[in-house]
Backbone as JSON, one array per atom type, in Angstrom:
{
  "sequence": "MGSQKKRPVRLTTQDREELVRVTTTGVRGASMIMRARVLLALDTSAGEVDSKEVIATRLGVSGETLRLVAKRFAETGGDVHSTIARKKRDLPPVPSPVTGEVEARLIAMACSQPPQGHARWSLRLLEKHLALVEDLPGLDHSTIGRILKKRNCALT",
  "N": [[0.96, -1.0, 0.41], [2.08, 1.15, -0.41], [3.28, 2.67, -2.65], [-0.24, 3.97, -2.45], [-0.05, 6.03, -0.4], [1.95, 7.38, -0.93], [1.88, 8.21, -3.66], [-1.62, 9.27, -4.06], [-4.33, 8.35, -5.93], [-6.56, 10.56, -6.76], [-9.74, 11.23, -9.11], [-11.92, 13.03, -10.51], [-15.21, 13.35, -10.64], [-15.88, 13.49, -13.76], [-13.78, 12.87, -14.76], [-14.18, 9.97, -13.88], [-15.99, 9.05, -15.27], [-14.84, 8.86, -17.86], [-13.29, 7.44, -17.99], [-14.32, 4.59, -17.68], [-15.74, 5.42, -19.76], [-13.74, 4.55, -21.93], [-13.35, 1.69, -21.28], [-15.04, 0.26, -21.53], [-15.96, 1.28, -23.48], [-15.87, 1.41, -27.58], [-12.7, 1.09, -29.36], [-10.11, 0.25, -28.35], [-6.18, 0.34, -27.87], [-4.56, -2.72, -25.92], [-2.68, -1.93, -23.59], [-3.42, 0.95, -22.81], [-6.57, 0.75, -22.35], [-6.0, -0.93, -20.28], [-4.05, 0.23, -18.09], [-6.11, 2.17, -17.54], [-8.1, 0.63, -16.03], [-6.44, 0.01, -14.06], [-6.0, 2.9, -13.28], [-8.85, 3.11, -12.32], [-9.32, 1.14, -10.6], [-7.52, 2.59, -8.25], [-8.33, 4.53, -7.52], [-8.68, 6.98, -5.18], [-11.06, 8.84, -4.04], [-13.29, 7.62, -4.61], [-13.95, 5.86, -1.91], [-12.38, 4.13, 0.42], [-9.79, 1.61, -0.7], [-8.68, -1.21, -2.87], [-5.64, -3.17, -0.75], [-2.52, -3.3, -3.0], [-2.01, -5.65, -4.14], [-4.42, -7.33, -4.23], [-5.02, -5.5, -6.05], [-3.43, -5.93, -8.34], [-3.92, -8.77, -8.9], [-6.53, -9.05, -8.76], [-6.69, -7.35, -11.12], [-4.86, -8.52, -13.31], [-2.47, -7.69, -13.35], [0.81, -6.58, -12.81], [2.45, -5.68, -9.59], [4.28, -3.77, -9.95], [3.57, -2.73, -12.42], [0.97, -1.28, -11.18], [2.56, 0.77, -9.75], [4.0, 2.05, -11.68], [1.96, 3.53, -12.86], [0.36, 4.98, -11.53], [2.32, 6.64, -10.36], [3.5, 8.14, -12.63], [0.54, 9.26, -13.64], [0.53, 10.55, -11.58], [2.55, 12.69, -11.99], [2.05, 13.91, -14.83], [0.7, 15.26, -13.36], [-2.54, 14.74, -12.97], [-3.4, 14.38, -15.28], [-5.45, 12.63, -16.71], [-6.04, 11.95, -19.61], [-3.12, 12.16, -21.03], [-2.14, 9.78, -18.55], [-3.16, 7.5, -19.42], [-2.66, 7.38, -22.44], [-0.36, 6.4, -24.84], [2.68, 7.32, -24.5], [4.75, 9.98, -25.55], [7.73, 10.52, -27.89], [10.98, 11.35, -26.58], [13.3, 11.68, -27.98], [13.91, 12.81, -31.71], [13.73, 10.18, -34.16], [16.99, 9.01, -35.66], [18.26, 9.57, -38.55], [17.62, 8.36, -41.69], [20.56, 6.78, -43.77], [20.15, 6.46, -46.02], [19.76, 7.8, -48.53], [17.88, 9.12, -51.23], [19.94, 10.24, -53.11], [21.35, 8.41, -52.59], [20.97, 6.1, -52.68], [20.53, 5.64, -55.98], [22.99, 6.48, -56.15], [24.27, 3.51, -55.66], [22.55, 1.59, -57.15], [23.53, 1.59, -59.63], [25.26, 1.35, -59.51], [25.65, -1.06, -59.22], [24.35, -1.88, -61.26], [26.63, -1.67, -62.97], [29.7, -2.84, -64.93], [30.38, -5.39, -63.03], [34.21, -5.6, -61.13], [36.78, -6.29, -61.82], [37.5, -10.0, -62.39], [35.41, -10.44, -61.61], [32.57, -12.58, -61.74], [30.17, -11.33, -61.88], [28.04, -9.0, -59.76], [28.2, -8.89, -56.34], [26.28, -9.23, -53.1], [28.31, -8.34, -50.72], [30.66, -7.37, -52.02], [29.24, -5.42, -53.39], [29.07, -4.08, -51.4], [31.85, -4.02, -49.81], [32.99, -2.37, -52.26], [31.66, 0.31, -51.81], [32.51, 1.12, -49.36], [34.98, 2.21, -49.89], [34.21, 4.46, -51.53], [34.09, 7.93, -51.02], [32.34, 9.67, -49.77], [30.22, 8.29, -49.64], [27.78, 7.11, -47.25], [29.11, 3.82, -45.29], [27.41, 0.64, -45.66], [26.06, -1.8, -44.53], [25.9, -5.25, -46.49], [23.26, -6.58, -45.89], [21.77, -4.6, -46.19], [22.0, -3.11, -48.23], [21.34, -5.19, -49.89], [18.68, -4.82, -49.09], [17.33, -2.64, -50.03], [18.58, -2.96, -52.8], [15.94, -4.47, -53.88], [13.76, -3.73, -52.87], [13.52, -1.45, -55.3], [12.98, -3.23, -57.09], [16.28, -4.8, -58.18], [17.98, -6.58, -59.93], [21.04, -8.65, -59.1], [23.05, -10.03, -61.46]],
  "CA": [[0.36, -0.13, -0.46], [2.68, 2.32, -0.29], [2.72, 3.71, -3.41], [-1.31, 5.06, -2.3], [-0.1, 6.96, 0.68], [2.71, 8.16, -1.5], [1.08, 9.12, -4.67], [-2.63, 8.61, -3.69], [-4.74, 9.07, -6.84], [-7.76, 10.92, -6.08], [-10.2, 11.45, -9.99], [-13.03, 13.61, -10.75], [-16.36, 12.51, -11.97], [-15.75, 13.33, -14.83], [-12.67, 12.06, -15.37], [-14.02, 8.4, -13.61], [-16.97, 8.25, -16.38], [-14.28, 8.85, -18.88], [-12.39, 6.39, -18.44], [-15.39, 4.09, -17.87], [-16.06, 4.88, -21.22], [-12.25, 3.79, -22.43], [-12.31, 0.81, -20.82], [-16.37, -0.67, -22.27], [-17.35, 1.91, -25.62], [-14.77, 1.79, -28.51], [-11.18, 0.16, -30.08], [-8.5, 1.54, -28.32], [-4.76, -0.01, -27.28], [-4.63, -3.32, -24.81], [-2.45, -1.51, -22.93], [-4.82, 1.88, -22.46], [-7.41, -0.01, -21.66], [-5.14, -1.48, -18.65], [-3.96, 1.66, -17.4], [-7.47, 2.96, -17.02], [-8.61, -0.42, -15.03], [-5.72, 0.63, -12.97], [-6.53, 3.76, -12.88], [-10.43, 3.36, -11.63], [-9.31, 0.64, -8.97], [-6.3, 3.16, -7.82], [-8.88, 5.47, -7.54], [-9.19, 7.2, -3.51], [-12.15, 9.4, -4.0], [-14.75, 6.99, -4.44], [-13.64, 5.46, -1.03], [-11.27, 2.8, 0.9], [-8.92, 1.36, -1.93], [-8.32, -2.22, -1.76], [-4.43, -3.1, -0.96], [-1.51, -3.04, -3.8], [-1.03, -7.02, -4.07], [-5.38, -7.94, -4.39], [-6.26, -5.11, -7.1], [-3.13, -6.52, -8.86], [-3.84, -10.3, -9.17], [-7.93, -8.59, -9.87], [-6.78, -6.9, -13.12], [-3.62, -9.52, -13.79], [-0.62, -7.0, -13.55], [2.01, -7.05, -11.62], [2.43, -4.57, -8.54], [5.3, -2.56, -10.08], [2.04, -1.12, -12.94], [-0.09, -0.36, -10.5], [3.24, 1.95, -8.82], [4.02, 3.0, -12.53], [0.82, 4.12, -13.72], [0.75, 5.93, -10.2], [3.53, 7.38, -10.2], [2.42, 8.49, -14.63], [-0.54, 10.37, -13.03], [1.38, 11.89, -10.46], [3.81, 13.08, -12.96], [1.02, 14.54, -15.34], [-0.42, 16.7, -12.46], [-3.89, 14.47, -12.82], [-3.94, 14.36, -16.02], [-5.62, 11.32, -17.23], [-5.74, 11.45, -21.18], [-1.77, 11.72, -21.33], [-1.35, 8.8, -18.22], [-3.67, 5.94, -20.49], [-2.28, 7.42, -23.93], [1.56, 6.09, -25.13], [4.21, 8.54, -23.6], [5.63, 10.48, -27.18], [8.85, 10.31, -28.38], [11.67, 12.38, -25.94], [14.36, 12.15, -28.66], [13.63, 12.33, -32.4], [14.37, 8.31, -34.39], [17.66, 8.31, -35.98], [17.33, 9.91, -39.67], [18.39, 6.9, -42.44], [21.29, 6.67, -43.89], [20.53, 5.41, -46.88], [19.17, 9.06, -49.65], [17.17, 9.42, -52.32], [21.48, 9.78, -54.0], [22.74, 7.29, -52.1], [19.78, 4.28, -53.33], [20.3, 5.73, -57.25], [24.34, 6.01, -56.72], [24.24, 2.0, -54.96], [21.6, 0.91, -57.83], [24.54, 2.97, -60.32], [27.25, 0.49, -59.26], [25.1, -2.59, -59.01], [23.78, -2.09, -62.76], [27.56, -1.39, -63.98], [30.68, -4.11, -64.72], [31.28, -6.09, -62.05], [34.95, -5.49, -61.58], [37.98, -7.47, -62.98], [37.71, -10.94, -61.88], [34.1, -11.31, -60.69], [31.64, -12.22, -63.08], [29.07, -10.69, -60.98], [28.22, -8.16, -58.46], [27.61, -10.21, -55.27], [26.31, -8.04, -52.15], [29.41, -8.18, -49.93], [31.37, -6.95, -53.0], [29.14, -3.77, -53.34], [29.91, -3.24, -49.57], [33.03, -3.27, -49.92], [33.16, -1.2, -53.16], [30.5, 1.37, -51.31], [33.35, 1.46, -48.37], [35.31, 2.29, -51.07], [33.14, 5.75, -52.51], [34.08, 8.54, -49.86], [31.65, 10.71, -50.04], [28.71, 7.64, -48.78], [27.45, 5.86, -45.88], [29.61, 2.49, -44.75], [26.31, 0.1, -45.56], [25.54, -3.15, -44.33], [25.15, -6.2, -47.02], [21.29, -7.02, -45.68], [21.03, -2.95, -46.21], [22.48, -2.99, -49.72], [19.82, -6.02, -50.72], [17.05, -4.54, -49.22], [17.31, -1.08, -50.74], [18.23, -3.26, -54.57], [14.83, -5.32, -53.57], [12.85, -2.6, -52.51], [14.17, -1.45, -56.31], [13.52, -4.43, -58.09], [16.84, -4.66, -59.07], [18.52, -8.42, -59.53], [22.2, -8.59, -59.1], [23.34, -11.11, -62.31]],
  "C": [[1.05, 0.82, 0.01], [2.54, 2.7, -0.89], [1.08, 4.63, -3.71], [-1.18, 5.79, -1.68], [0.59, 8.29, -0.26], [1.8, 9.32, -2.45], [-0.71, 8.65, -5.0], [-3.75, 9.11, -5.22], [-6.2, 9.07, -7.3], [-8.61, 11.32, -8.07], [-11.61, 12.31, -10.25], [-14.5, 12.82, -10.75], [-16.0, 12.6, -13.08], [-14.69, 12.53, -15.3], [-12.61, 10.41, -14.96], [-14.47, 7.64, -14.87], [-16.47, 8.61, -17.72], [-13.61, 7.81, -19.44], [-13.33, 4.87, -18.35], [-15.37, 3.95, -19.15], [-15.18, 4.49, -21.58], [-12.39, 2.81, -22.56], [-14.1, -0.35, -21.3], [-16.65, -0.21, -22.94], [-16.05, 1.68, -26.26], [-13.43, 0.78, -28.68], [-10.55, 1.05, -29.36], [-7.43, 0.15, -27.99], [-5.27, -1.03, -26.06], [-4.35, -2.4, -23.64], [-3.61, -0.31, -22.31], [-5.8, 2.13, -22.16], [-7.29, -0.78, -20.27], [-4.76, -0.39, -17.29], [-5.13, 2.32, -16.62], [-8.9, 2.3, -16.62], [-7.6, 0.04, -14.29], [-6.26, 1.49, -12.1], [-7.5, 4.36, -11.89], [-9.76, 2.11, -10.57], [-7.82, 1.42, -8.27], [-7.16, 4.41, -6.94], [-9.33, 6.04, -5.39], [-10.13, 7.71, -3.18], [-13.15, 8.69, -3.08], [-15.01, 6.11, -3.13], [-12.39, 4.65, -0.23], [-10.79, 1.92, -0.11], [-8.41, -0.01, -1.53], [-6.73, -2.37, -1.6], [-3.98, -3.81, -2.21], [-1.84, -4.55, -4.31], [-3.02, -7.82, -5.0], [-5.68, -7.14, -5.86], [-5.21, -5.27, -8.22], [-3.76, -8.0, -9.61], [-5.59, -9.68, -9.76], [-7.6, -8.71, -11.52], [-5.65, -8.13, -13.93], [-2.65, -8.56, -13.86], [-0.15, -6.93, -12.61], [1.67, -5.85, -10.89], [3.14, -3.12, -9.06], [4.48, -1.74, -11.66], [1.75, -0.38, -13.04], [1.12, 0.89, -10.31], [3.52, 2.91, -10.05], [3.17, 4.16, -13.38], [0.4, 5.21, -12.59], [1.33, 7.11, -10.59], [3.34, 8.86, -11.97], [1.94, 9.81, -13.61], [0.42, 11.27, -11.96], [1.96, 12.79, -11.22], [3.47, 13.85, -13.89], [0.27, 15.57, -14.86], [-2.15, 16.26, -12.57], [-3.98, 14.59, -13.7], [-4.12, 12.72, -16.9], [-5.47, 10.99, -18.45], [-4.47, 11.29, -21.12], [-0.7, 10.74, -19.62], [-1.31, 7.43, -19.45], [-3.2, 6.59, -21.45], [-0.39, 7.17, -23.62], [2.29, 7.7, -24.7], [5.36, 9.1, -25.65], [6.7, 10.72, -26.58], [9.56, 11.54, -27.82], [13.16, 12.84, -27.44], [13.85, 11.63, -30.7], [14.09, 11.29, -33.01], [15.56, 9.66, -35.73], [17.52, 8.81, -37.55], [18.51, 8.36, -40.75], [19.25, 7.66, -42.98], [21.55, 7.02, -45.37], [18.96, 7.24, -48.14], [18.61, 8.57, -50.66], [18.94, 8.71, -53.22], [21.76, 9.05, -53.69], [22.3, 5.91, -53.11], [20.81, 5.15, -55.08], [22.18, 5.52, -57.4], [25.0, 4.16, -56.38], [23.31, 1.39, -56.55], [22.49, 1.24, -59.43], [25.33, 1.52, -60.85], [26.74, -0.83, -59.15], [24.94, -3.09, -60.56], [25.24, -1.92, -63.64], [28.5, -2.43, -63.35], [30.7, -4.46, -63.49], [33.0, -5.74, -62.09], [36.11, -6.78, -62.19], [38.27, -8.15, -62.12], [36.81, -11.5, -60.89], [33.48, -10.62, -62.16], [30.02, -11.66, -62.48], [28.87, -9.97, -60.09], [27.84, -9.13, -57.26], [26.97, -8.83, -53.6], [27.37, -7.88, -51.14], [30.75, -7.44, -50.69], [30.81, -5.72, -53.45], [29.38, -3.43, -52.01], [31.0, -2.77, -49.36], [33.39, -2.34, -51.04], [32.3, 0.19, -52.44], [31.68, 1.55, -50.01], [34.24, 2.15, -48.72], [35.46, 4.33, -51.22], [33.39, 6.35, -50.99], [32.96, 8.78, -49.79], [29.72, 10.23, -49.75], [29.0, 6.71, -48.37], [28.47, 4.5, -45.98], [27.98, 1.9, -44.56], [26.41, -1.16, -45.8], [25.5, -3.74, -45.59], [23.18, -6.3, -47.63], [20.99, -5.48, -46.13], [20.74, -3.09, -47.96], [20.95, -3.87, -50.79], [18.58, -5.68, -50.03], [16.69, -3.38, -50.26], [16.88, -2.19, -52.08], [16.75, -4.49, -54.28], [13.63, -4.41, -53.75], [12.68, -1.67, -54.65], [13.72, -2.23, -57.29], [14.56, -4.76, -59.32], [17.69, -6.72, -58.65], [20.13, -7.88, -59.93], [22.57, -10.27, -60.33], [23.67, -10.34, -63.21]]
}
């Protein structure tokens, strides 16, 4: 019962109705519904709350999930929608090193004549030759294969 004393969840009637609506109607993600059910179970404004272990077994979640949902509710300042929704990503995703220019140069290399002593281009041979070109990023052979497959280029 430690997190209930540290971070009590007090819902307004409007928030409570909204959470009941989330859990009973519409199509939503399972994790969103689970977090809404946890908030409803931890709500101290409706009266005395069961122990953490009882709530966890009744809802089919762990005690850690109860603690994290209560913590997130406190961090969002009691905003129910922010608590049950997915978190926004803090950092932007890493941009892909494969741009249109890189694809075009890779395809041009794959369509050109293979180097002396080789009958055709292989993915690993393309990988080695791309590493020698200074203004192109080093790409893995599996990435090269995906690029060529996406553009329907066959190494023949």
